[in-house]
Amino acid sequence: MVLRRVRLVLLVVTLVVLENTVFRHLRVFDAIPSLCLIATIAVAYEEGPQAGAIFGFTSGFAIDMLLSGTPVGLSALSFALTGYTLGVLQGGLVREVRGISPLLAFVGGILGGTIFLVVGGISGVDGFFSLKQVLVVITAAVYDGVVAAPVFKFTRWANHDPDRARGW
Amino acid sequence: MLLLIVISSLLLITLDSRGNGLVDSFRSTSRDAIAPIRDGVETAFDPLRNLASGVTDYGDLKDQNVELKRRLAKLEGKLTRNKAVGGKVSELERLLDLPTAEDATGIAARVVATAAGNFERTVEINKGTGSGVFVGQPVVAGNGLVGKVTTVSATTATVTLVDAPALGVGVRLANTGARCVTEAHTGDRDVLLTICDRGPDDKPLHACPEENAIPDTCVTVGELLFTAAVEDGAFPPDIAVGRVHRLTQATGDLEMTIAVRPIVDLDDLTYVKVLRWPEPKATK
């Protein structure tokens, strides 16, 4: 249990650092993938809505700590709501589908990005309601889908605990 | 549980939007904590990045080399001509007691990260208050203005880039001498010029006609912009900011839209210099 928590903390730190450093050189049409959001989706897919919301809030909060132009809590809120929604959707799946991670990451990317823009725009962040930002959200969501498989694998490894029942 | 998370998030957003010092200091501590790891990863990734760009950009680099040689030859000629007037300008500046960019000393820093996510135009540098970096100081790269320090912790600082909406820079057009303020829009790499002086011919700034242009009275694509000399200004004067990239005027518009492309490649920054500006020495 403790080991799993340590692994999950390491997962978040690693993804935040990768997003901040390596991926800043790998921008595609001004967008980078949101690795922590993909990890949130992976947790929601494996563990359900509540775990998705908690992990989303935590990893989003970690991202918020490194931003300066948007209010603290904005990523936390958008990741948590995305994790919860994807967890609920996953509950509706009749059986586990192999290779679904890119699709989930894309849908989650669109949802998370939209919540981020709408709540950010309402809370007064300048320039969030623009077509350009919508295009960035779509591009980032496609990028999320492309890098989803390894992030899902990494998250599954960090979250793995054979002695534990499903859910948090 | 979800309700609790939503309420906590909204509470945090409200607190931070109203400018809570506790949130700021928590952010700054978090940056300091993660800085060594981020710095290490960035350094470790350097050789791989150089290798990848060497392979993928080989053709571009060759073209760039040819273009640079051509520009060097052109600039050498221009330099010789400018030397003649340079001495007079320095003499006049001394007479008018104007501080210049050369008066400001700097702190070299390495860019260690960009803002997490897709919606911010900031970079993180590896120098903070411990090295003498403070909020408000201008940041330059080799060929021009990068931005301004907006938050700072003990070991790192956040630089808001010139193409971020939060930053307006007073600029001077090289040919006309008209002064304007830059206005950036989120997601747009070009910045627009607003609140411009009238041109030297006392008309609103207008694009040069293709023939018989007198560049001293009109604006041309490619024209350079420098930081304007303003008393107690946030930036030293005469730092290159960008080049005019696009000139448009829709029917019925009173003024022309001038789009400027920053002179520094803000998406590929490695080393920057934080200027100690203003400093007592600089005001003479």
Short mmCIF file of C-alpha atoms in Angstrom, two decimals:
data_model
loop_
_atom_site.label_atom_id
_atom_site.label_comp_id
_atom_site.label_asym_id
_atom_site.label_seq_id
_atom_site.Cartn_x
_atom_site.Cartn_y
_atom_site.Cartn_z
CA MET A 1 0.00 0.00 0.00
CA VAL A 2 2.73 2.45 1.06
CA LEU A 3 4.90 1.35 -1.84
CA ARG A 4 2.03 1.99 -4.24
CA ARG A 5 1.53 5.52 -2.88
CA VAL A 6 5.25 6.23 -3.23
CA ARG A 7 5.09 4.97 -6.82
CA LEU A 8 2.08 7.20 -7.56
CA VAL A 9 3.87 10.26 -6.14
CA LEU A 10 6.93 9.41 -8.24
CA LEU A 11 4.65 9.01 -11.26
CA VAL A 12 3.21 12.51 -10.84
CA VAL A 13 6.65 14.10 -10.25
CA THR A 14 8.11 12.31 -13.29
CA LEU A 15 5.25 13.31 -15.57
CA VAL A 16 5.30 16.94 -14.39
CA VAL A 17 9.06 17.15 -14.99
CA LEU A 18 8.81 15.48 -18.42
CA GLU A 19 6.00 17.81 -19.46
CA ASN A 20 8.05 20.81 -18.34
CA THR A 21 11.37 19.84 -19.86
CA VAL A 22 11.47 17.20 -22.59
CA PHE A 23 8.10 18.00 -24.16
CA ARG A 24 8.79 21.73 -24.33
CA HIS A 25 11.09 20.86 -27.24
CA LEU A 26 8.49 18.64 -28.84
CA ARG A 27 5.67 21.10 -29.45
CA VAL A 28 3.36 20.26 -32.33
CA PHE A 29 1.32 23.23 -33.62
CA ASP A 30 1.96 25.02 -30.32
CA ALA A 31 0.65 22.13 -28.25
CA ILE A 32 2.21 19.67 -25.84
CA PRO A 33 0.45 16.67 -24.34
CA SER A 34 -0.89 16.83 -20.81
CA LEU A 35 0.80 13.79 -19.30
CA CYS A 36 -0.78 14.17 -15.85
CA LEU A 37 -4.23 14.36 -17.43
CA ILE A 38 -3.53 11.10 -19.31
CA ALA A 39 -2.41 9.47 -16.05
CA THR A 40 -5.65 10.70 -14.44
CA ILE A 41 -7.65 9.10 -17.24
CA ALA A 42 -5.69 5.87 -16.81
CA VAL A 43 -6.42 5.81 -13.07
CA ALA A 44 -10.11 6.57 -13.72
CA TYR A 45 -10.25 3.76 -16.28
CA GLU A 46 -8.67 1.26 -13.88
CA GLU A 47 -10.19 2.35 -10.60
CA GLY A 48 -13.43 4.20 -11.30
CA PRO A 49 -14.77 7.76 -10.89
CA GLN A 50 -13.83 8.48 -7.28
CA ALA A 51 -10.20 7.43 -7.67
CA GLY A 52 -10.06 9.34 -10.96
CA ALA A 53 -11.32 12.50 -9.26
CA ILE A 54 -8.87 12.24 -6.33
CA PHE A 55 -5.86 11.49 -8.53
CA GLY A 56 -6.94 14.22 -10.98
CA PHE A 57 -7.19 16.79 -8.21
CA THR A 58 -3.76 15.86 -6.83
CA SER A 59 -1.91 15.78 -10.15
CA GLY A 60 -3.70 18.93 -11.37
CA PHE A 61 -2.69 20.68 -8.16
CA ALA A 62 0.93 19.68 -8.80
CA ILE A 63 0.71 21.25 -12.27
CA ASP A 64 -0.93 24.37 -10.80
CA MET A 65 2.05 24.83 -8.50
CA LEU A 66 4.30 25.29 -11.54
CA LEU A 67 2.06 27.68 -13.45
CA SER A 68 2.00 31.41 -12.86
CA GLY A 69 -0.54 32.94 -15.23
CA THR A 70 -3.55 30.88 -14.22
CA PRO A 71 -5.09 30.57 -10.76
CA VAL A 72 -4.19 27.67 -8.48
CA GLY A 73 -6.97 25.10 -8.54
CA LEU A 74 -7.85 25.47 -12.23
CA SER A 75 -5.94 22.40 -13.43
CA ALA A 76 -6.94 20.55 -10.25
CA LEU A 77 -10.62 21.18 -10.98
CA SER A 78 -10.45 20.33 -14.68
CA PHE A 79 -8.42 17.14 -14.12
CA ALA A 80 -10.69 16.02 -11.25
CA LEU A 81 -13.87 16.51 -13.29
CA THR A 82 -12.31 14.76 -16.28
CA GLY A 83 -11.19 11.84 -14.11
CA TYR A 84 -14.64 11.54 -12.59
CA THR A 85 -16.46 11.70 -15.93
CA LEU A 86 -14.13 9.18 -17.60
CA GLY A 87 -14.51 6.90 -14.57
CA VAL A 88 -18.29 7.01 -14.91
CA LEU A 89 -18.05 6.32 -18.66
CA GLN A 90 -15.71 3.41 -18.02
CA GLY A 91 -18.33 1.92 -15.68
CA GLY A 92 -20.67 1.76 -18.66
CA LEU A 93 -18.30 -0.42 -20.69
CA VAL A 94 -19.49 -4.02 -20.81
CA ARG A 95 -15.99 -5.46 -21.04
CA GLU A 96 -12.40 -4.26 -21.05
CA VAL A 97 -11.40 -3.07 -24.50
CA ARG A 98 -7.78 -3.51 -25.57
CA GLY A 99 -6.10 -0.54 -27.18
CA ILE A 100 -8.72 1.93 -25.98
CA SER A 101 -6.17 4.23 -24.30
CA PRO A 102 -5.64 6.63 -27.27
CA LEU A 103 -9.38 7.16 -27.64
CA LEU A 104 -9.86 7.74 -23.91
CA ALA A 105 -6.90 10.15 -23.82
CA PHE A 106 -8.32 12.08 -26.78
CA VAL A 107 -11.81 12.35 -25.26
CA GLY A 108 -10.32 13.25 -21.86
CA GLY A 109 -8.02 15.82 -23.47
CA ILE A 110 -10.97 17.56 -25.15
CA LEU A 111 -13.03 17.46 -21.95
CA GLY A 112 -10.19 18.58 -19.64
CA GLY A 113 -9.06 21.33 -22.02
CA THR A 114 -12.61 22.63 -22.43
CA ILE A 115 -13.23 22.76 -18.67
CA PHE A 116 -9.85 24.50 -18.21
CA LEU A 117 -10.69 27.17 -20.79
CA VAL A 118 -14.28 27.75 -19.68
CA VAL A 119 -13.55 27.97 -15.93
CA GLY A 120 -10.33 29.93 -16.60
CA GLY A 121 -12.17 32.36 -18.87
CA ILE A 122 -14.95 32.85 -16.31
CA SER A 123 -12.41 33.43 -13.53
CA GLY A 124 -10.87 36.22 -15.61
CA VAL A 125 -7.82 34.73 -17.36
CA ASP A 126 -7.20 36.87 -20.43
CA GLY A 127 -7.68 35.44 -23.93
CA PHE A 128 -9.13 32.05 -23.04
CA PHE A 129 -12.27 32.47 -25.13
CA SER A 130 -10.72 32.37 -28.58
CA LEU A 131 -10.71 30.09 -31.61
CA LYS A 132 -6.93 29.71 -31.35
CA GLN A 133 -7.30 28.19 -27.88
CA VAL A 134 -9.94 25.76 -29.12
CA LEU A 135 -7.48 24.63 -31.81
CA VAL A 136 -4.75 24.20 -29.16
CA VAL A 137 -7.13 22.04 -27.09
CA ILE A 138 -7.91 19.84 -30.11
CA THR A 139 -4.23 19.50 -31.11
CA ALA A 140 -3.21 18.73 -27.53
CA ALA A 141 -5.98 16.11 -27.30
CA VAL A 142 -4.71 14.40 -30.47
CA TYR A 143 -1.18 14.52 -29.01
CA ASP A 144 -2.57 13.04 -25.76
CA GLY A 145 -3.95 10.16 -27.80
CA VAL A 146 -0.57 9.58 -29.49
CA VAL A 147 1.41 9.34 -26.25
CA ALA A 148 -1.35 7.65 -24.24
CA ALA A 149 -0.16 4.04 -24.48
CA PRO A 150 3.17 4.40 -22.59
CA VAL A 151 1.63 6.74 -19.99
CA PHE A 152 -1.18 4.22 -19.39
CA LYS A 153 1.42 1.48 -19.00
CA PHE A 154 3.50 3.55 -16.58
CA THR A 155 0.40 4.50 -14.56
CA ARG A 156 -0.79 0.89 -14.45
CA TRP A 157 2.63 -0.14 -13.08
CA ALA A 158 2.60 2.62 -10.43
CA ASN A 159 -0.96 1.83 -9.38
CA HIS A 160 -0.50 -1.94 -9.29
CA ASP A 161 -1.10 -3.60 -5.92
CA PRO A 162 -2.15 -7.27 -6.03
CA ASP A 163 -3.33 -7.33 -2.39
CA ARG A 164 -5.85 -4.56 -2.83
CA ALA A 165 -9.47 -4.51 -4.01
CA ARG A 166 -10.45 -2.22 -6.92
CA GLY A 167 -11.15 1.46 -6.07
CA TRP A 168 -9.54 3.87 -3.58
CA MET B 1 -16.16 13.36 -2.53
CA LEU B 2 -16.51 15.04 -5.94
CA LEU B 3 -18.44 17.90 -4.35
CA LEU B 4 -15.66 18.40 -1.79
CA ILE B 5 -13.05 18.46 -4.58
CA VAL B 6 -15.04 20.95 -6.65
CA ILE B 7 -15.60 23.25 -3.65
CA SER B 8 -11.89 23.07 -2.68
CA SER B 9 -10.82 23.86 -6.24
CA LEU B 10 -13.20 26.80 -6.55
CA LEU B 11 -12.03 28.10 -3.18
CA LEU B 12 -8.40 27.90 -4.34
CA ILE B 13 -9.23 29.64 -7.63
CA THR B 14 -11.03 32.44 -5.79
CA LEU B 15 -8.24 32.86 -3.23
CA ASP B 16 -5.54 32.98 -5.88
CA SER B 17 -7.48 35.30 -8.21
CA ARG B 18 -7.72 37.79 -5.34
CA GLY B 19 -3.95 37.61 -4.85
CA ASN B 20 -3.25 35.52 -1.79
CA GLY B 21 0.33 35.73 -0.52
CA LEU B 22 0.18 32.26 1.02
CA VAL B 23 -0.62 30.67 -2.35
CA ASP B 24 2.24 32.58 -4.00
CA SER B 25 4.78 31.51 -1.40
CA PHE B 26 3.57 27.90 -1.66
CA ARG B 27 4.04 28.06 -5.44
CA SER B 28 7.50 29.53 -5.05
CA THR B 29 8.54 26.81 -2.55
CA SER B 30 7.25 24.09 -4.89
CA ARG B 31 9.30 25.53 -7.77
CA ASP B 32 12.43 25.55 -5.61
CA ALA B 33 11.81 21.95 -4.57
CA ILE B 34 11.44 20.67 -8.12
CA ALA B 35 14.15 22.89 -9.66
CA PRO B 36 17.15 20.54 -9.15
CA ILE B 37 15.32 17.58 -10.72
CA ARG B 38 14.12 19.67 -13.63
CA ASP B 39 17.58 21.15 -14.15
CA GLY B 40 19.13 17.67 -14.15
CA VAL B 41 16.62 16.26 -16.65
CA GLU B 42 17.06 19.25 -18.95
CA THR B 43 20.86 18.87 -18.89
CA ALA B 44 20.65 15.11 -19.44
CA PHE B 45 18.30 15.63 -22.37
CA ASP B 46 20.58 18.20 -24.04
CA PRO B 47 22.79 15.82 -26.10
CA LEU B 48 19.77 13.92 -27.35
CA ARG B 49 18.01 17.15 -28.33
CA ASN B 50 21.12 18.43 -30.11
CA LEU B 51 21.47 15.14 -31.98
CA ALA B 52 17.82 15.14 -33.01
CA SER B 53 17.87 18.75 -34.19
CA GLY B 54 21.17 18.16 -36.01
CA VAL B 55 19.57 15.36 -37.99
CA THR B 56 16.14 16.87 -38.62
CA ASP B 57 17.26 20.45 -39.25
CA TYR B 58 20.30 19.74 -41.46
CA GLY B 59 18.74 21.18 -44.63
CA ASP B 60 17.42 24.24 -42.77
CA LEU B 61 20.83 24.82 -41.17
CA LYS B 62 22.55 24.82 -44.56
CA ASP B 63 20.07 27.36 -45.93
CA GLN B 64 20.40 29.39 -42.76
CA ASN B 65 24.19 29.39 -43.13
CA VAL B 66 23.99 30.78 -46.66
CA GLU B 67 21.47 33.41 -45.58
CA LEU B 68 23.62 34.40 -42.58
CA LYS B 69 26.72 34.81 -44.75
CA ARG B 70 24.76 37.08 -47.08
CA ARG B 71 23.42 39.12 -44.17
CA LEU B 72 26.87 39.34 -42.57
CA ALA B 73 28.34 40.86 -45.72
CA LYS B 74 25.47 43.34 -45.90
CA LEU B 75 25.77 44.26 -42.23
CA GLU B 76 29.53 44.76 -42.43
CA GLY B 77 28.93 47.43 -45.04
CA LYS B 78 26.22 49.03 -42.93
CA LEU B 79 28.44 48.93 -39.83
CA THR B 80 31.13 50.91 -41.56
CA ARG B 81 28.60 53.59 -42.49
CA ASN B 82 27.08 53.59 -38.98
CA LYS B 83 30.46 54.05 -37.30
CA ALA B 84 30.50 57.53 -38.69
CA VAL B 85 27.28 58.53 -36.93
CA GLY B 86 27.72 56.27 -33.87
CA GLY B 87 30.21 58.56 -32.21
CA LYS B 88 27.89 61.54 -32.53
CA VAL B 89 24.95 59.57 -31.06
CA SER B 90 26.98 58.50 -28.00
CA GLU B 91 28.08 62.06 -27.47
CA LEU B 92 24.48 63.30 -27.63
CA GLU B 93 23.31 60.55 -25.25
CA ARG B 94 25.95 61.59 -22.76
CA LEU B 95 24.86 65.20 -23.08
CA LEU B 96 21.21 64.29 -22.53
CA ASP B 97 22.15 61.96 -19.63
CA LEU B 98 20.16 59.06 -21.12
CA PRO B 99 20.76 55.59 -19.62
CA THR B 100 21.27 52.84 -22.20
CA ALA B 101 21.14 49.05 -22.28
CA GLU B 102 24.92 48.93 -22.02
CA ASP B 103 24.67 50.61 -18.60
CA ALA B 104 22.78 47.64 -17.21
CA THR B 105 24.81 44.68 -16.02
CA GLY B 106 23.25 41.26 -16.29
CA ILE B 107 22.91 37.84 -14.73
CA ALA B 108 23.30 34.97 -17.17
CA ALA B 109 20.71 32.25 -16.67
CA ARG B 110 19.67 29.03 -18.30
CA VAL B 111 16.10 28.30 -19.32
CA VAL B 112 15.18 25.10 -17.53
CA ALA B 113 11.50 24.77 -18.34
CA THR B 114 8.49 26.28 -19.98
CA ALA B 115 5.13 26.70 -18.32
CA ALA B 116 3.38 23.43 -17.78
CA GLY B 117 0.38 23.10 -20.05
CA ASN B 118 -0.57 24.85 -23.24
CA PHE B 119 -1.99 28.16 -22.16
CA GLU B 120 0.88 30.19 -20.71
CA ARG B 121 3.75 32.09 -22.31
CA THR B 122 6.39 31.88 -19.61
CA VAL B 123 9.74 30.21 -19.12
CA GLU B 124 11.51 29.18 -15.96
CA ILE B 125 15.15 30.18 -15.43
CA ASN B 126 17.66 28.70 -13.02
CA LYS B 127 18.46 31.93 -11.15
CA GLY B 128 16.42 33.50 -8.38
CA THR B 129 16.69 35.99 -5.54
CA GLY B 130 19.83 34.19 -4.38
CA SER B 131 21.57 35.39 -7.55
CA GLY B 132 20.12 38.89 -7.46
CA VAL B 133 17.10 38.35 -9.69
CA PHE B 134 14.00 40.33 -8.75
CA VAL B 135 10.49 40.82 -10.07
CA GLY B 136 10.28 43.41 -12.85
CA GLN B 137 13.78 42.99 -14.28
CA PRO B 138 13.98 42.80 -18.08
CA VAL B 139 15.31 39.63 -19.71
CA VAL B 140 17.18 39.56 -23.02
CA ALA B 141 18.73 36.92 -25.26
CA GLY B 142 21.61 37.50 -27.67
CA ASN B 143 19.63 39.42 -30.24
CA GLY B 144 16.75 41.03 -28.40
CA LEU B 145 14.12 41.29 -25.71
CA VAL B 146 12.73 38.09 -24.22
CA GLY B 147 10.41 39.41 -21.49
CA LYS B 148 10.25 40.37 -17.88
CA VAL B 149 10.69 38.54 -14.55
CA THR B 150 7.22 38.16 -13.03
CA THR B 151 7.69 35.74 -10.14
CA VAL B 152 10.81 34.76 -8.33
CA SER B 153 11.84 32.23 -5.71
CA ALA B 154 15.22 31.61 -4.08
CA THR B 155 16.64 29.52 -6.92
CA THR B 156 14.34 30.04 -9.91
CA ALA B 157 12.39 32.81 -11.59
CA THR B 158 9.51 32.91 -14.04
CA VAL B 159 9.91 35.12 -17.09
CA THR B 160 6.76 36.29 -18.85
CA LEU B 161 7.53 36.41 -22.57
CA VAL B 162 6.95 39.43 -24.81
CA ASP B 163 4.18 37.60 -26.63
CA ALA B 164 2.20 36.98 -23.43
CA PRO B 165 -1.00 39.02 -23.02
CA ALA B 166 0.08 40.15 -19.56
CA LEU B 167 3.02 42.13 -20.92
CA GLY B 168 2.93 45.41 -22.85
CA VAL B 169 6.20 46.93 -24.04
CA GLY B 170 6.74 50.52 -25.12
CA VAL B 171 8.47 50.35 -28.52
CA ARG B 172 9.88 52.68 -31.15
CA LEU B 173 9.73 51.98 -34.87
CA ALA B 174 13.21 52.19 -36.37
CA ASN B 175 12.42 54.24 -39.48
CA THR B 176 9.56 56.53 -38.49
CA GLY B 177 10.57 56.85 -34.84
CA ALA B 178 6.87 56.57 -33.88
CA ARG B 179 6.23 55.08 -30.46
CA CYS B 180 3.64 52.40 -29.73
CA VAL B 181 2.76 49.82 -27.07
CA THR B 182 2.69 46.10 -27.83
CA GLU B 183 -0.43 44.10 -27.16
CA ALA B 184 -0.27 40.31 -27.26
CA HIS B 185 -3.14 37.85 -27.55
CA THR B 186 -3.08 34.38 -26.03
CA GLY B 187 -2.05 31.77 -28.55
CA ASP B 188 -0.87 34.30 -31.13
CA ARG B 189 2.89 34.45 -31.75
CA ASP B 190 2.66 37.92 -33.31
CA VAL B 191 2.04 40.94 -31.10
CA LEU B 192 0.01 43.90 -32.28
CA LEU B 193 0.95 47.54 -31.90
CA THR B 194 -1.53 49.84 -30.19
CA ILE B 195 -1.67 53.43 -29.00
CA CYS B 196 0.77 54.59 -31.66
CA ASP B 197 2.08 58.15 -32.12
CA ARG B 198 1.23 59.83 -35.37
CA GLY B 199 3.86 59.48 -38.06
CA PRO B 200 6.48 62.19 -38.77
CA ASP B 201 4.20 63.59 -41.48
CA ASP B 202 1.54 64.09 -38.76
CA LYS B 203 -0.70 61.46 -40.34
CA PRO B 204 -1.70 58.14 -38.72
CA LEU B 205 0.91 55.48 -39.38
CA HIS B 206 0.43 53.99 -42.82
CA ALA B 207 2.06 51.29 -44.93
CA CYS B 208 4.66 52.38 -47.46
CA PRO B 209 3.40 52.23 -51.03
CA GLU B 210 5.32 49.75 -53.12
CA GLU B 211 6.90 52.46 -55.25
CA ASN B 212 8.38 55.83 -54.28
CA ALA B 213 8.35 54.91 -50.60
CA ILE B 214 9.98 57.25 -48.13
CA PRO B 215 10.56 54.82 -45.23
CA ASP B 216 11.00 57.68 -42.77
CA THR B 217 7.31 58.51 -43.01
CA CYS B 218 5.68 55.12 -43.44
CA VAL B 219 5.90 51.56 -42.11
CA THR B 220 7.42 48.68 -44.05
CA VAL B 221 7.26 44.95 -43.49
CA GLY B 222 10.56 43.85 -41.91
CA GLU B 223 11.10 47.17 -40.14
CA LEU B 224 12.78 46.76 -36.76
CA LEU B 225 11.31 47.82 -33.44
CA PHE B 226 13.29 48.77 -30.37
CA THR B 227 12.30 49.44 -26.78
CA ALA B 228 11.41 53.12 -26.45
CA ALA B 229 13.30 55.50 -24.24
CA VAL B 230 10.92 56.37 -21.43
CA GLU B 231 11.74 58.04 -18.15
CA ASP B 232 11.67 55.37 -15.40
CA GLY B 233 10.79 52.83 -18.09
CA ALA B 234 10.51 49.12 -17.36
CA PHE B 235 13.02 48.35 -20.12
CA PRO B 236 16.28 49.97 -21.16
CA PRO B 237 15.95 51.81 -24.47
CA ASP B 238 17.13 50.45 -27.82
CA ILE B 239 16.81 46.73 -27.21
CA ALA B 240 15.54 45.05 -30.37
CA VAL B 241 12.02 43.72 -29.79
CA GLY B 242 10.83 42.48 -33.16
CA ARG B 243 10.23 43.08 -36.83
CA VAL B 244 7.04 44.22 -38.53
CA HIS B 245 5.57 41.02 -39.90
CA ARG B 246 2.20 42.02 -41.32
CA LEU B 247 0.42 45.27 -42.18
CA THR B 248 -3.33 45.17 -42.71
CA GLN B 249 -6.04 47.76 -42.92
CA ALA B 250 -9.61 46.64 -43.45
CA THR B 251 -12.01 48.96 -45.24
CA GLY B 252 -13.45 51.40 -42.73
CA ASP B 253 -10.65 50.96 -40.20
CA LEU B 254 -9.22 54.27 -39.03
CA GLU B 255 -5.83 52.80 -38.22
CA MET B 256 -3.66 50.13 -39.73
CA THR B 257 -3.07 46.87 -37.83
CA ILE B 258 0.67 46.32 -37.35
CA ALA B 259 1.62 42.77 -36.40
CA VAL B 260 5.12 42.28 -35.05
CA ARG B 261 7.06 39.02 -34.82
CA PRO B 262 9.42 38.95 -31.80
CA ILE B 263 13.04 38.97 -32.91
CA VAL B 264 14.03 36.24 -30.47
CA ASP B 265 12.80 32.70 -31.12
CA LEU B 266 10.83 32.44 -27.89
CA ASP B 267 10.08 28.76 -28.41
CA ASP B 268 13.74 27.80 -28.45
CA LEU B 269 15.43 29.64 -25.61
CA THR B 270 18.44 28.14 -23.87
CA TYR B 271 20.42 30.98 -22.30
CA VAL B 272 19.15 34.42 -21.35
CA LYS B 273 20.43 37.45 -19.47
CA VAL B 274 18.49 39.16 -16.69
CA LEU B 275 19.33 42.86 -16.72
CA ARG B 276 19.85 44.67 -13.44
CA TRP B 277 17.52 47.44 -14.48
CA PRO B 278 17.00 50.02 -13.25
CA GLU B 279 20.12 50.18 -11.10
CA PRO B 280 21.53 53.26 -9.40
CA LYS B 281 24.62 53.20 -11.61
CA ALA B 282 22.49 53.21 -14.76
CA THR B 283 20.85 56.52 -13.92
CA LYS B 284 24.23 58.23 -13.71
#
